[in-house]
PDB file of C-alpha atoms in Angstrom:
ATOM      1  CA  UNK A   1      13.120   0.500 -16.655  1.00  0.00           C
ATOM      2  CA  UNK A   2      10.529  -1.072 -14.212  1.00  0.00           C
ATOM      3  CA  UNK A   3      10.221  -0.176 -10.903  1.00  0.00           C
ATOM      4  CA  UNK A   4       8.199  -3.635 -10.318  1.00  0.00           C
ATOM      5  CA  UNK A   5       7.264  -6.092 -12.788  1.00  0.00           C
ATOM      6  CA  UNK A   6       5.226  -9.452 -11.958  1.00  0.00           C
ATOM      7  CA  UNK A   7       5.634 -12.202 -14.759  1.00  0.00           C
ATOM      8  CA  UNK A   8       3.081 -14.989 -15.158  1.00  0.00           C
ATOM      9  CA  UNK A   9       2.272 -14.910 -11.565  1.00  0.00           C
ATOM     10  CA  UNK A  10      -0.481 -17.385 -10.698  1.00  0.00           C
ATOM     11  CA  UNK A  11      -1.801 -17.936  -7.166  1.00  0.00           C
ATOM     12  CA  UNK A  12      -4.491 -20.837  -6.019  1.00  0.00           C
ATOM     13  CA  UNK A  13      -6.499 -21.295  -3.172  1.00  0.00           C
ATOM     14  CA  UNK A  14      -7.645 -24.721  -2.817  1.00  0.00           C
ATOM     15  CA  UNK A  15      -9.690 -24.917  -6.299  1.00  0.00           C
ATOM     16  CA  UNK A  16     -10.119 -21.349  -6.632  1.00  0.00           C
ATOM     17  CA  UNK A  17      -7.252 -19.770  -9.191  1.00  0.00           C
ATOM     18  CA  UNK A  18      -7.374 -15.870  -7.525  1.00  0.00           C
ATOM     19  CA  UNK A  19      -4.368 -14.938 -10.348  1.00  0.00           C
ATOM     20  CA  UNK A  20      -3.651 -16.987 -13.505  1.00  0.00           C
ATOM     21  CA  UNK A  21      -0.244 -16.008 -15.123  1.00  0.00           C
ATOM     22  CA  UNK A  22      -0.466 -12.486 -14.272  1.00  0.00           C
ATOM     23  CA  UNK A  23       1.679  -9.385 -15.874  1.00  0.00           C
ATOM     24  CA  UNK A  24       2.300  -6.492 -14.889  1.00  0.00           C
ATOM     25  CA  UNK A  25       4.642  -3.410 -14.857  1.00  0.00           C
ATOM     26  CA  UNK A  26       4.750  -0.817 -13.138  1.00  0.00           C
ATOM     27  CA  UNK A  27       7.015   2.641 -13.849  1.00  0.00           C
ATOM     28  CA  UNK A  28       9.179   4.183 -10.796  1.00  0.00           C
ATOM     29  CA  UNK A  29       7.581   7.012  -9.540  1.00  0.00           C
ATOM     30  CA  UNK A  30       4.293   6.550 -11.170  1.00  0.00           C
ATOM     31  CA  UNK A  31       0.762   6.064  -9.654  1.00  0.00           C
ATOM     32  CA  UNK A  32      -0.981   2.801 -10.819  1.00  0.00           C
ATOM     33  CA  UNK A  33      -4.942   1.456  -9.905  1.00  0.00           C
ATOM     34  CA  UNK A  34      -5.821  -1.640 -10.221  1.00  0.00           C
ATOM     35  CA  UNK A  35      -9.524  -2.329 -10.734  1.00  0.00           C
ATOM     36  CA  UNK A  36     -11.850  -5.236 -10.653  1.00  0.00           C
ATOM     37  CA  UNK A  37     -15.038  -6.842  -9.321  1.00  0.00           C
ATOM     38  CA  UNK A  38     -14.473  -8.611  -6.029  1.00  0.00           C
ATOM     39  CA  UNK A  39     -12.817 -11.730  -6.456  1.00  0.00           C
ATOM     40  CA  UNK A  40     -11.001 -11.017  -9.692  1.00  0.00           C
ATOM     41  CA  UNK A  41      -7.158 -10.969  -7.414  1.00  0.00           C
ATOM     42  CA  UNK A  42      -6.588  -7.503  -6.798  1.00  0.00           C
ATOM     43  CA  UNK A  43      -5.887  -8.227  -2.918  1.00  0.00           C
ATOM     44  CA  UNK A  44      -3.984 -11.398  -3.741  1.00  0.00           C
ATOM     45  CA  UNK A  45      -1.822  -9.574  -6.001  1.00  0.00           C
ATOM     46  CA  UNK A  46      -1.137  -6.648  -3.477  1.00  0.00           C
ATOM     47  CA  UNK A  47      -0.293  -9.284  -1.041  1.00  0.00           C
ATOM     48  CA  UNK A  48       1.984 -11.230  -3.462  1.00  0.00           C
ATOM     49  CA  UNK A  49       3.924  -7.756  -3.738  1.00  0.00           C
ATOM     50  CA  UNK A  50       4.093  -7.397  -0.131  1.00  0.00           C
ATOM     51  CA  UNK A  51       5.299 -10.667   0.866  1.00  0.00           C
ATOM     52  CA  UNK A  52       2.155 -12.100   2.292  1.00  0.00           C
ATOM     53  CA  UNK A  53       1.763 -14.552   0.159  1.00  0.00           C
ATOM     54  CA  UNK A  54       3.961 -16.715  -2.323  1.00  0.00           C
ATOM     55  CA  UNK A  55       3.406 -17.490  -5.856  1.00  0.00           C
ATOM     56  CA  UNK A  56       2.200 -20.700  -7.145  1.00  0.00           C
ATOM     57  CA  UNK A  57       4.148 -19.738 -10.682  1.00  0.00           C
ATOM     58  CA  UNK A  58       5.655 -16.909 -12.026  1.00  0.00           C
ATOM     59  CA  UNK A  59       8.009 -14.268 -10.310  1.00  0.00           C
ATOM     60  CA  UNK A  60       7.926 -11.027  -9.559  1.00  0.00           C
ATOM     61  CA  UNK A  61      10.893  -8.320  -9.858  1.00  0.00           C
ATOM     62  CA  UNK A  62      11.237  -4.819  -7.538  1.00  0.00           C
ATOM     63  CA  UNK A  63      13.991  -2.829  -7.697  1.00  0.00           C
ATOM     64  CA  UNK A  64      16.057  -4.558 -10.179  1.00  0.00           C
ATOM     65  CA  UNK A  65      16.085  -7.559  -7.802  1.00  0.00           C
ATOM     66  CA  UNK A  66      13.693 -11.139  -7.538  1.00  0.00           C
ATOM     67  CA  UNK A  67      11.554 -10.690  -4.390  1.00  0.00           C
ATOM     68  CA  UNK A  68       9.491 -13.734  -5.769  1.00  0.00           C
ATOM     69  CA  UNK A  69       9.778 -16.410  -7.557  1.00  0.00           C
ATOM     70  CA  UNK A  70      11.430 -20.078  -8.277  1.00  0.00           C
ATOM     71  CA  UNK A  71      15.070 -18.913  -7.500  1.00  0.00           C
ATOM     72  CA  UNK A  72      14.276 -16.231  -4.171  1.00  0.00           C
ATOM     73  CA  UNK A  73      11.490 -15.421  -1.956  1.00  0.00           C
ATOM     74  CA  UNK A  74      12.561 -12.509   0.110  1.00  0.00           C
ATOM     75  CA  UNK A  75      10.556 -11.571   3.530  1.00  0.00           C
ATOM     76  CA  UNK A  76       8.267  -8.974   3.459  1.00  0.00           C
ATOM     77  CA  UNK A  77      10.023  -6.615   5.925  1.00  0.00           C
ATOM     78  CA  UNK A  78      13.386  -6.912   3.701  1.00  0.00           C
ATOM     79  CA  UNK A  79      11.523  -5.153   0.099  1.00  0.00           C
ATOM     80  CA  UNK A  80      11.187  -2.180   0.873  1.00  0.00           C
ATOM     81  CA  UNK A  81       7.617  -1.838   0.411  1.00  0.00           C
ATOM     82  CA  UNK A  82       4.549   0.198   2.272  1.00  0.00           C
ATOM     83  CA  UNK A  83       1.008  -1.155   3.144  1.00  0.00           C
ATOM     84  CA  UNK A  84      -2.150   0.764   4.066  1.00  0.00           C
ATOM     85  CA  UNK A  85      -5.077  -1.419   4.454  1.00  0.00           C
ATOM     86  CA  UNK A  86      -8.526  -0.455   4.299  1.00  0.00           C
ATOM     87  CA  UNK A  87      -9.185  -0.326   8.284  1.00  0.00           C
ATOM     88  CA  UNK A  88      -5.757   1.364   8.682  1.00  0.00           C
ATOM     89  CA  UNK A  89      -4.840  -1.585  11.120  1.00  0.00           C
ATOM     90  CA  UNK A  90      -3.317   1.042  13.473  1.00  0.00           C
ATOM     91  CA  UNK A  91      -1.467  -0.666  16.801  1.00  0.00           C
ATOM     92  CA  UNK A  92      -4.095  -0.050  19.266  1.00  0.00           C
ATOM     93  CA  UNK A  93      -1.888  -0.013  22.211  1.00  0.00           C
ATOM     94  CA  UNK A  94       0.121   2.531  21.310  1.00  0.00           C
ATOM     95  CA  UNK A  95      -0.365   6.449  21.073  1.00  0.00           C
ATOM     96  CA  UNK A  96      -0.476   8.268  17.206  1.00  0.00           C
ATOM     97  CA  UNK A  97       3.098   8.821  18.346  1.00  0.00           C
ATOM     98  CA  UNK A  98       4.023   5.332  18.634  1.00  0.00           C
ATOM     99  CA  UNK A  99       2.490   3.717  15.910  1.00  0.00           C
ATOM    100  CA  UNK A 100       3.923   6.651  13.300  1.00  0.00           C
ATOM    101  CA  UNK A 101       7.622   6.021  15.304  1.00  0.00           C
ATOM    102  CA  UNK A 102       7.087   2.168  14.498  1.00  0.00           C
ATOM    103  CA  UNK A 103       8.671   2.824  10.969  1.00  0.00           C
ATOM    104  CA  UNK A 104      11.659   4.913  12.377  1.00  0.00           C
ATOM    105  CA  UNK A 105      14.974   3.927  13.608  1.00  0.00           C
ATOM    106  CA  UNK A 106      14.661   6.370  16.141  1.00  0.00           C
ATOM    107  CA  UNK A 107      11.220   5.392  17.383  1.00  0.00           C
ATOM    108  CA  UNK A 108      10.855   8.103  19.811  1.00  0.00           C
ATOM    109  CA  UNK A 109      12.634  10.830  17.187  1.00  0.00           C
ATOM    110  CA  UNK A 110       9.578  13.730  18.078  1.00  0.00           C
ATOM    111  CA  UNK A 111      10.804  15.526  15.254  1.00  0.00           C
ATOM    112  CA  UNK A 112      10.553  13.307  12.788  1.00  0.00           C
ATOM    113  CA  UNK A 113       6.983  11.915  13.944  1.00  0.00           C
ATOM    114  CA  UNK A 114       5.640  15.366  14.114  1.00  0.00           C
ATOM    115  CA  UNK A 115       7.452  16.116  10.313  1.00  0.00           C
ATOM    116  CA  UNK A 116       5.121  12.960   8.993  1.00  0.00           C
ATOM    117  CA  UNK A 117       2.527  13.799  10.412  1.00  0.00           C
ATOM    118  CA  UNK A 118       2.472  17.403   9.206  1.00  0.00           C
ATOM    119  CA  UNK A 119       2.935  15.290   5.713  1.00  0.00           C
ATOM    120  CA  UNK A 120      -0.554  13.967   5.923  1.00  0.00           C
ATOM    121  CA  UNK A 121      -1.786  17.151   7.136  1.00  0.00           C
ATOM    122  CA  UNK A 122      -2.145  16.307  10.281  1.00  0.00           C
ATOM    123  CA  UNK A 123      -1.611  18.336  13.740  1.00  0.00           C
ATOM    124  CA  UNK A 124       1.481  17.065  15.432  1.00  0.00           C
ATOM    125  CA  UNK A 125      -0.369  17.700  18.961  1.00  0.00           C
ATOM    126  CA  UNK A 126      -2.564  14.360  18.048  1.00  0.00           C
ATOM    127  CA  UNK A 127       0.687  12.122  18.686  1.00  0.00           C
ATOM    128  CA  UNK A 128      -0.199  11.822  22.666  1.00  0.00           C
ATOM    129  CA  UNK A 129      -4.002  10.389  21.304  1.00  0.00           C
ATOM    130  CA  UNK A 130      -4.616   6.773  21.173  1.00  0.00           C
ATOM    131  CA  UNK A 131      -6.452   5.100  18.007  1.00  0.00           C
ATOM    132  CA  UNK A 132      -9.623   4.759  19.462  1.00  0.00           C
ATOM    133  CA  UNK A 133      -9.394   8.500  20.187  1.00  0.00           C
ATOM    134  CA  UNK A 134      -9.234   9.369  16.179  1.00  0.00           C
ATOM    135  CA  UNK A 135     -11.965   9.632  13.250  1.00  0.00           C
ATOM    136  CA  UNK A 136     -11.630   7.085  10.660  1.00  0.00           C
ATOM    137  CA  UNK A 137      -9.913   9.696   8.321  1.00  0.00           C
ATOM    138  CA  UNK A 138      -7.704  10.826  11.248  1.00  0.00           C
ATOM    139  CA  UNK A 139      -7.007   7.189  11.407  1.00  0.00           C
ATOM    140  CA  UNK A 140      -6.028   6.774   7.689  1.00  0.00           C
ATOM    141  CA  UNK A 141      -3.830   9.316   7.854  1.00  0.00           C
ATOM    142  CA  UNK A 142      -1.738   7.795  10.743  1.00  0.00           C
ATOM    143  CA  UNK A 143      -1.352   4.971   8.775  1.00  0.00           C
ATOM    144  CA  UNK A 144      -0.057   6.350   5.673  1.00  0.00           C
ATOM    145  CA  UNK A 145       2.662   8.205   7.980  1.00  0.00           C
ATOM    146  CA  UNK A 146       3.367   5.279   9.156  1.00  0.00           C
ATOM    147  CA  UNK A 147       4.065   3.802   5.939  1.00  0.00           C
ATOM    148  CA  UNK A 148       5.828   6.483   4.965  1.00  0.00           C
ATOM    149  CA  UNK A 149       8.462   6.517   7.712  1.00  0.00           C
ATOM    150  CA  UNK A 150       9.902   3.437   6.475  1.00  0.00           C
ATOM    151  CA  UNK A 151      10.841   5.192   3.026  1.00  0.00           C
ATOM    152  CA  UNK A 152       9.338   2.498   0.940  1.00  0.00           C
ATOM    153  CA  UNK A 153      10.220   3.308  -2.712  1.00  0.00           C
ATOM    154  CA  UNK A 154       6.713   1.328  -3.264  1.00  0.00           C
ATOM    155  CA  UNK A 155       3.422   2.248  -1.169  1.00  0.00           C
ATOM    156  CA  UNK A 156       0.442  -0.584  -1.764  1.00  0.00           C
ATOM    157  CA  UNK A 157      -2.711   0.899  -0.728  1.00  0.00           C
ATOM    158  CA  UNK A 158      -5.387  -2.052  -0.220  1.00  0.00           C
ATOM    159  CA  UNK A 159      -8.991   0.337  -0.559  1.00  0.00           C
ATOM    160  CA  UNK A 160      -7.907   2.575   1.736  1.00  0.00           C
ATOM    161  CA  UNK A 161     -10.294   4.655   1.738  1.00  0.00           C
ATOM    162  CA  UNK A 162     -13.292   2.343   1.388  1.00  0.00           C
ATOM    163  CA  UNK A 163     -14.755   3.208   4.773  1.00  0.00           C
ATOM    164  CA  UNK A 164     -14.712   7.221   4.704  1.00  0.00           C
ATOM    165  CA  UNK A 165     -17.747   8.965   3.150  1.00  0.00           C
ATOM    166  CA  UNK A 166     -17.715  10.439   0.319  1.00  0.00           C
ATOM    167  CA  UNK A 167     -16.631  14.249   0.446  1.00  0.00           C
ATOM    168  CA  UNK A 168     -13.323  13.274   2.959  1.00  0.00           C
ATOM    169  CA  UNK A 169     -12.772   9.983   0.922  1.00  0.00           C
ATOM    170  CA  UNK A 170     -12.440  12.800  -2.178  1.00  0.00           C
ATOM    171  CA  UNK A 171     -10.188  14.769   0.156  1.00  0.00           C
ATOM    172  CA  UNK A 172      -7.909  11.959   1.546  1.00  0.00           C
ATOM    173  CA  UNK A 173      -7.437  10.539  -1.934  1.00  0.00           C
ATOM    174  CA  UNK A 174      -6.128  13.877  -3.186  1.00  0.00           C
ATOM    175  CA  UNK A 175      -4.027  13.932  -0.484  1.00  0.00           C
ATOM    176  CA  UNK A 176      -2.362  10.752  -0.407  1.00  0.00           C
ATOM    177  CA  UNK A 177      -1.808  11.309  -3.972  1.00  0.00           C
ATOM    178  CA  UNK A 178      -0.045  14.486  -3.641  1.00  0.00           C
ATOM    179  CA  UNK A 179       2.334  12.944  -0.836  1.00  0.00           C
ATOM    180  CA  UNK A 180       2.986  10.283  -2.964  1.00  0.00           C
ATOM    181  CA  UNK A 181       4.437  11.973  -5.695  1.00  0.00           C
ATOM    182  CA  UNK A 182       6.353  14.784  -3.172  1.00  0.00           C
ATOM    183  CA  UNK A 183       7.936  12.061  -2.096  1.00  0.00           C
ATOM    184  CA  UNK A 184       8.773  10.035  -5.038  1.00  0.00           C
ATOM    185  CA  UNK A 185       6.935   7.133  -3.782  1.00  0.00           C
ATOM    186  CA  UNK A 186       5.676   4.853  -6.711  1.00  0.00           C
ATOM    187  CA  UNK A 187       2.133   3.890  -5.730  1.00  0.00           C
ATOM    188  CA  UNK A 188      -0.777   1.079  -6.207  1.00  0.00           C
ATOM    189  CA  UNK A 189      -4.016   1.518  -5.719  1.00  0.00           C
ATOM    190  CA  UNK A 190      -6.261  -1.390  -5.726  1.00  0.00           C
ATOM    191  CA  UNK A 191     -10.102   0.022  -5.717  1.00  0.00           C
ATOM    192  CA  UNK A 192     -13.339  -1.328  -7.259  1.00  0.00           C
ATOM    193  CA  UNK A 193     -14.268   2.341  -7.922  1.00  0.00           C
ATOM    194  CA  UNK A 194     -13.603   3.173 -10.920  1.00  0.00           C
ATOM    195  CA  UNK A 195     -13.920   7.500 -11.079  1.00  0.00           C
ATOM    196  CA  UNK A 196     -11.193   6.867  -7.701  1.00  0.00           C
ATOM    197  CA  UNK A 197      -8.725   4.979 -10.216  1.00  0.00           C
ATOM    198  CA  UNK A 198      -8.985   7.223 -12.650  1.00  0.00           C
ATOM    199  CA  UNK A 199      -8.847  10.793 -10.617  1.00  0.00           C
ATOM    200  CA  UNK A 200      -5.521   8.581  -8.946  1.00  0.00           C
ATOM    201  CA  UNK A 201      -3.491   6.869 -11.333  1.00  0.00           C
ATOM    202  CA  UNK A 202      -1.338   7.446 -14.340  1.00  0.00           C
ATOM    203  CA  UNK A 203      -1.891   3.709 -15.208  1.00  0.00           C
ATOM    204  CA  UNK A 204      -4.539   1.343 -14.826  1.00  0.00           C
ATOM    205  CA  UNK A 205      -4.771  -2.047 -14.942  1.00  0.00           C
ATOM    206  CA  UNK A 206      -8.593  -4.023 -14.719  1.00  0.00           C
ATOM    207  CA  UNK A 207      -8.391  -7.350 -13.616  1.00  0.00           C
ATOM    208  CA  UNK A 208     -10.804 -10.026 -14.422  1.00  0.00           C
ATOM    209  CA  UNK A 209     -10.894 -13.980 -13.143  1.00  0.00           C
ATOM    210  CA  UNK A 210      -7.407 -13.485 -12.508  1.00  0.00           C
ATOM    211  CA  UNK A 211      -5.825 -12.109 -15.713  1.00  0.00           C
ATOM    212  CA  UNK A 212      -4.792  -8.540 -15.871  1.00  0.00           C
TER     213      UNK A 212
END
């Protein structure tokens, strides 16, 4: 049974189709990558997913339940789903600390923040740090705690690593991978690199001028 399944999803800007009557399935607990030249809907579908954005046509299904579609459109903080964007989009005003404790009931649970971030290998002493303080792959890593505190049963990661070099983009990809499936997080990658979405994903899906 699908974890998330999109049916005939098609999404316009203006004159510009970005998905035309898309499928897709994806397994729980399985890593997918989604590849394609810029422009061919990879972040359009990700944001479709996520709540973002809404569907011109077509639906889309998680957890056994419409999210999308012509009967339900359900907000994006009510699916149960993570983001990690390529820039990390960390809250700038608040400490490592705060932005991981965002995603927790408890916001200010240290034992819990300093748990995720030992997840992404990180040193728990970093929580007092502000963004600005971090390296980009530092950064990265925040944000995928982040993610991660909400228990998403669904992480969408946007190029996340599209601004590290090469030798810690290797690393961090390796690493995100095996938190992933420690946690039993299903997972889509959207990259335009195609040894990344291979070395990542049990599936792949190439999308071109909107079809998959």
């Amino acid at each position: 049974m699908s974890l998330l399944s999109l049916t005939g999803v098609s999404k316009r800007y203006g004159e510009v189709r970005a998905l035309d009557r898309a499928t897709l399935s994806v397994e729980p607990g399985t890593l997918t990558a989604i590849v394609g030249a810029s422009g061919s809907g990879k972040t359009t579908l990700l944001r479709l997913v996520a709540g973002f954005e809404m569907p011109d046509e077509g639906s889309i299904t998680f957890d056994d339940l419409q999210i999308a579609g012509p009967l339900r459109i359900v907000p994006p903080h009510r699916r149960g789903v993570g983001l990690v964007s390529p820039e990390g989009a960390l809250f700038p005003h608040l400490s490592v600390g705060g932005n991981v404790g965002f995603g927790l009931e408890s916001r200010s649970d240290p034992a819990q923040i300093a748990a995720l971030l030992a997840a992404v290998e990180l040193d728990p002493s970093i929580r007092t740090r502000m963004p600005h303080e971090l390296s980009g792959g530092q950064q990265q890593r925040v944000a995928l705690a982040r993610a991660l505190a909400r228990r998403p049963k669904l992480m969408l990661l946007d190029e996340p690593f599209s601004a590290l070099d090469a030798g810690l983009r290797a690393n961090m990809r390796e690493m995100v991978k095996r938190r992933l499936q420690a946690e039993g997080v299903t997972g889509i990658l959207v990259t335009h690199d195609q040894q990344e979405a291979l070395s990542f994903a049990d599936q792949l899906a190439v999308l071109e001028d909107g079809h998959v």
